[in-house]
Amino acid sequence: MMSLILPAIKIFVQFLFTAFLVLYAIALYFENLRRKSCPEGIDNVIAFFHPHCSAGGGGERVLWKQIEALNQLRNNGVKLNIAIYTSDRPSKYYGREVLRKVNDRFSISITESLPLTFIHIPEKRDASTFKRFSLMAESIDTIRLAWFAVNAYTPHVFVDTTGCAFTFIVAKLARCKIVAYVHYPTISTDMLSLVWERRPTYNNASNIAKSSLTTYLKLVYYVAFALAYGFMGSLADLVMVNSTWTFNHISTLWRVARRRTHVLYPPCDTESLRKLPIVSDKRECMILSIGQFRPEKDHSLQIRAFANMRSRATCNIKRDAKLILVGSCRGKSDEDRVSKLQELARNLGISDSVEFVLNQPFPVLKDYFSKASIGIHTMWNEHFGIGVVEMMAAGLITIAHNSGGPKSDIITPFGGERRKTGYLASSEEEYAKAMYEALDGLSVVESLSVRRSAQES
């Protein structure tokens, strides 16, 4: 027996020694890169991993608000440099164009004097290219991008603002401090429940949901991925999450980092929106949707529910009601999704009453806020819901999904009188009923009460 144990111990010790040497060599390699990347005398070089930094969604608002806050620290005498890892194509005036777009879209002004460097990395592979095991495939792809990013520019602090926890392993090898702002966990117990209950949705195909065997195999895959995701997330030195809902899930998954996890609600432009008049001749029989055209936003539910609502509505509402979908497209897959949504509207016979407004600056969105009467948001388990907050601040009667951040943090009874601040719905029928009631079922006093309560909350 001893003849087997001693060689095994020897092999194990050799493995540990080799692993130590490899990790030490990698640490020296990145330390040398850091000296080349970081200006002399600057001990705070902070790099943000945000491949789509020029997009116009809520995640980008959080990114640029963080950079604005760092700029204020620098103005107060803190020496720091900032970098952003982006997969956008480089151009001569890229930085200037991005800062102008940020100002137009979010009203966030970043001075060109800020030492801000854009590090261009390869594009993320489109999710549609991964036919199977897309969660793991996309996560491994982010490791590839992070390796390229940190090799190109090695910071002192690595900040992930996209939820790509698998990038942390590269940052840890480079001996960076790791900060994460998590909008949405890559996997959650709700996703496991959805597969267990065999409910078909955008990330649980109907052919899988119908089969007991494939459901069981997918559950095994999800559990294994959740364990890996939990390990990666626990490498973070500081974790910020955007809602109570996200905090509960991240605390469960990233157990080691639980005490380093804090709720920090995302920035919402409520001040200017609250100045819009609640009652105005400019308000139309318009239902407004805002959000990027991603599959999880479930815009098709909005269109089906709108068609359902029209089928029970009075002649005036049928004639006047419009559904306006405002949002940005990140690439071809989003553009193809919009085309399918337009086709759905045509098939339901409501294309004349449905309008798509793509990639517009904030002033255009604000104009729609001033004209709309109703707001709609249909994402299941929305992590927070910046768009929901903005619609409520603008005085819209808002209908959101009965789950996630809107349910736990936003559309909740307000004040000691527990006043109604909006509607929560789950199904097409519930959304249609809420839309009809908000448009035609409330008295003027009741409508005004909901709008004011939403604004004040």
mmCIF file of C-alpha atoms in Angstrom, residues 220-359:
data_model
loop_
_atom_site.group_PDB
_atom_site.id
_atom_site.type_symbol
_atom_site.label_atom_id
_atom_site.label_comp_id
_atom_site.label_asym_id
_atom_site.label_seq_id
_atom_site.Cartn_x
_atom_site.Cartn_y
_atom_site.Cartn_z
ATOM 1 C CA VAL A 220 -27.726 18.920 -14.701
ATOM 2 C CA TYR A 221 -26.037 21.365 -17.103
ATOM 3 C CA TYR A 222 -27.606 24.387 -15.368
ATOM 4 C CA VAL A 223 -26.575 23.200 -11.897
ATOM 5 C CA ALA A 224 -22.986 22.582 -13.063
ATOM 6 C CA PHE A 225 -22.914 26.019 -14.677
ATOM 7 C CA ALA A 226 -24.354 27.641 -11.538
ATOM 8 C CA LEU A 227 -21.539 26.129 -9.449
ATOM 9 C CA ALA A 228 -18.894 27.423 -11.884
ATOM 10 C CA TYR A 229 -20.589 30.835 -11.999
ATOM 11 C CA GLY A 230 -20.662 30.952 -8.211
ATOM 12 C CA PHE A 231 -16.938 30.187 -7.981
ATOM 13 C CA MET A 232 -16.052 32.880 -10.524
ATOM 14 C CA GLY A 233 -18.269 35.483 -8.887
ATOM 15 C CA SER A 234 -16.732 34.823 -5.494
ATOM 16 C CA LEU A 235 -13.382 36.091 -6.825
ATOM 17 C CA ALA A 236 -14.711 39.675 -6.781
ATOM 18 C CA ASP A 237 -13.381 42.078 -4.142
ATOM 19 C CA LEU A 238 -16.440 44.343 -4.300
ATOM 20 C CA VAL A 239 -19.870 43.559 -5.726
ATOM 21 C CA MET A 240 -22.635 46.050 -6.401
ATOM 22 C CA VAL A 241 -26.091 44.936 -7.527
ATOM 23 C CA ASN A 242 -28.958 46.979 -8.864
ATOM 24 C CA SER A 243 -31.967 45.686 -6.912
ATOM 25 C CA THR A 244 -33.190 43.607 -3.998
ATOM 26 C CA TRP A 245 -34.102 40.847 -6.436
ATOM 27 C CA THR A 246 -30.573 40.715 -7.885
ATOM 28 C CA PHE A 247 -29.047 40.890 -4.394
ATOM 29 C CA ASN A 248 -31.006 37.834 -3.248
ATOM 30 C CA HIS A 249 -29.897 35.774 -6.246
ATOM 31 C CA ILE A 250 -26.259 36.887 -6.243
ATOM 32 C CA SER A 251 -25.997 36.295 -2.485
ATOM 33 C CA THR A 252 -27.194 32.737 -3.054
ATOM 34 C CA LEU A 253 -24.863 32.065 -5.985
ATOM 35 C CA TRP A 254 -21.739 34.020 -4.945
ATOM 36 C CA ARG A 255 -21.741 32.864 -1.322
ATOM 37 C CA VAL A 256 -18.110 33.713 -0.574
ATOM 38 C CA ALA A 257 -18.628 37.297 -1.794
ATOM 39 C CA ARG A 258 -21.932 37.774 0.060
ATOM 40 C CA ARG A 259 -20.492 40.144 2.697
ATOM 41 C CA ARG A 260 -18.876 42.214 -0.048
ATOM 42 C CA THR A 261 -22.168 42.625 -1.920
ATOM 43 C CA HIS A 262 -24.210 45.826 -1.721
ATOM 44 C CA VAL A 263 -27.407 47.130 -3.337
ATOM 45 C CA LEU A 264 -26.740 50.272 -5.383
ATOM 46 C CA TYR A 265 -29.756 51.313 -7.436
ATOM 47 C CA PRO A 266 -28.854 52.405 -10.979
ATOM 48 C CA PRO A 267 -28.983 56.109 -11.920
ATOM 49 C CA CYS A 268 -32.336 57.209 -13.312
ATOM 50 C CA ASP A 269 -33.030 60.592 -14.895
ATOM 51 C CA THR A 270 -36.122 61.403 -12.849
ATOM 52 C CA GLU A 271 -35.471 65.086 -12.179
ATOM 53 C CA SER A 272 -36.117 66.357 -15.696
ATOM 54 C CA LEU A 273 -38.908 63.848 -16.315
ATOM 55 C CA ARG A 274 -40.782 64.866 -13.163
ATOM 56 C CA LYS A 275 -41.052 68.362 -14.633
ATOM 57 C CA LEU A 276 -43.235 67.070 -17.465
ATOM 58 C CA PRO A 277 -46.905 67.940 -16.892
ATOM 59 C CA ILE A 278 -49.030 64.967 -15.850
ATOM 60 C CA VAL A 279 -52.160 66.474 -17.381
ATOM 61 C CA SER A 280 -51.592 68.089 -20.750
ATOM 62 C CA ASP A 281 -53.326 68.544 -24.091
ATOM 63 C CA LYS A 282 -50.174 67.037 -25.545
ATOM 64 C CA ARG A 283 -50.889 63.647 -23.959
ATOM 65 C CA GLU A 284 -52.206 61.163 -26.512
ATOM 66 C CA CYS A 285 -53.829 57.730 -26.420
ATOM 67 C CA MET A 286 -50.320 56.328 -26.672
ATOM 68 C CA ILE A 287 -48.755 53.289 -25.002
ATOM 69 C CA LEU A 288 -44.983 53.649 -24.773
ATOM 70 C CA SER A 289 -42.396 50.866 -24.519
ATOM 71 C CA ILE A 290 -38.689 51.619 -23.995
ATOM 72 C CA GLY A 291 -35.826 49.126 -23.954
ATOM 73 C CA GLN A 292 -33.211 47.455 -26.121
ATOM 74 C CA PHE A 293 -34.574 44.951 -28.622
ATOM 75 C CA ARG A 294 -33.218 41.887 -26.857
ATOM 76 C CA PRO A 295 -35.126 38.565 -26.690
ATOM 77 C CA GLU A 296 -35.629 38.690 -22.918
ATOM 78 C CA LYS A 297 -37.501 42.005 -23.200
ATOM 79 C CA ASP A 298 -40.373 40.019 -24.796
ATOM 80 C CA HIS A 299 -41.646 42.782 -27.084
ATOM 81 C CA SER A 300 -43.865 40.224 -28.843
ATOM 82 C CA LEU A 301 -45.960 39.991 -25.657
ATOM 83 C CA GLN A 302 -46.546 43.754 -25.842
ATOM 84 C CA ILE A 303 -47.769 43.519 -29.437
ATOM 85 C CA ARG A 304 -50.048 40.541 -28.755
ATOM 86 C CA ALA A 305 -51.475 42.173 -25.624
ATOM 87 C CA PHE A 306 -52.065 45.417 -27.526
ATOM 88 C CA ALA A 307 -53.958 43.526 -30.232
ATOM 89 C CA ASN A 308 -55.943 41.735 -27.510
ATOM 90 C CA MET A 309 -56.794 45.062 -25.848
ATOM 91 C CA ARG A 310 -58.008 46.548 -29.135
ATOM 92 C CA SER A 311 -60.376 43.622 -29.632
ATOM 93 C CA ARG A 312 -62.340 44.649 -26.514
ATOM 94 C CA ALA A 313 -61.909 48.410 -26.765
ATOM 95 C CA THR A 314 -64.388 51.100 -27.739
ATOM 96 C CA CYS A 315 -64.328 52.565 -31.223
ATOM 97 C CA ASN A 316 -62.463 55.663 -30.024
ATOM 98 C CA ILE A 317 -59.637 53.646 -28.500
ATOM 99 C CA LYS A 318 -59.436 51.368 -31.531
ATOM 100 C CA ARG A 319 -59.059 54.431 -33.705
ATOM 101 C CA ASP A 320 -56.688 56.459 -31.516
ATOM 102 C CA ALA A 321 -54.585 53.977 -29.505
ATOM 103 C CA LYS A 322 -50.987 53.556 -30.618
ATOM 104 C CA LEU A 323 -48.160 51.343 -29.368
ATOM 105 C CA ILE A 324 -44.749 53.013 -29.718
ATOM 106 C CA LEU A 325 -41.676 50.819 -29.186
ATOM 107 C CA VAL A 326 -38.547 52.913 -28.593
ATOM 108 C CA GLY A 327 -35.194 51.176 -28.242
ATOM 109 C CA SER A 328 -31.727 50.517 -29.538
ATOM 110 C CA CYS A 329 -30.309 47.678 -31.606
ATOM 111 C CA ARG A 330 -26.879 46.314 -30.729
ATOM 112 C CA GLY A 331 -26.345 44.542 -34.049
ATOM 113 C CA LYS A 332 -27.854 42.427 -36.805
ATOM 114 C CA SER A 333 -29.547 39.942 -34.463
ATOM 115 C CA ASP A 334 -31.482 42.784 -32.808
ATOM 116 C CA GLU A 335 -32.353 44.270 -36.197
ATOM 117 C CA ASP A 336 -33.659 40.878 -37.356
ATOM 118 C CA ARG A 337 -35.726 40.706 -34.175
ATOM 119 C CA VAL A 338 -37.336 44.067 -34.982
ATOM 120 C CA SER A 339 -38.221 42.787 -38.473
ATOM 121 C CA LYS A 340 -39.973 39.779 -36.919
ATOM 122 C CA LEU A 341 -41.866 42.041 -34.523
ATOM 123 C CA GLN A 342 -42.997 44.203 -37.443
ATOM 124 C CA GLU A 343 -44.164 41.052 -39.218
ATOM 125 C CA LEU A 344 -46.085 40.000 -36.093
ATOM 126 C CA ALA A 345 -47.864 43.368 -36.023
ATOM 127 C CA ARG A 346 -48.828 42.950 -39.701
ATOM 128 C CA ASN A 347 -50.123 39.423 -39.115
ATOM 129 C CA LEU A 348 -52.279 40.684 -36.229
ATOM 130 C CA GLY A 349 -53.659 43.477 -38.391
ATOM 131 C CA ILE A 350 -52.369 46.307 -36.194
ATOM 132 C CA SER A 351 -49.300 47.507 -38.101
ATOM 133 C CA ASP A 352 -50.883 50.937 -38.670
ATOM 134 C CA SER A 353 -51.101 51.389 -34.882
ATOM 135 C CA VAL A 354 -47.618 50.090 -33.981
ATOM 136 C CA GLU A 355 -44.500 52.188 -34.517
ATOM 137 C CA PHE A 356 -40.817 51.324 -33.996
ATOM 138 C CA VAL A 357 -38.384 54.101 -33.085
ATOM 139 C CA LEU A 358 -34.768 52.920 -33.237
ATOM 140 C CA ASN A 359 -31.467 54.286 -31.900
#
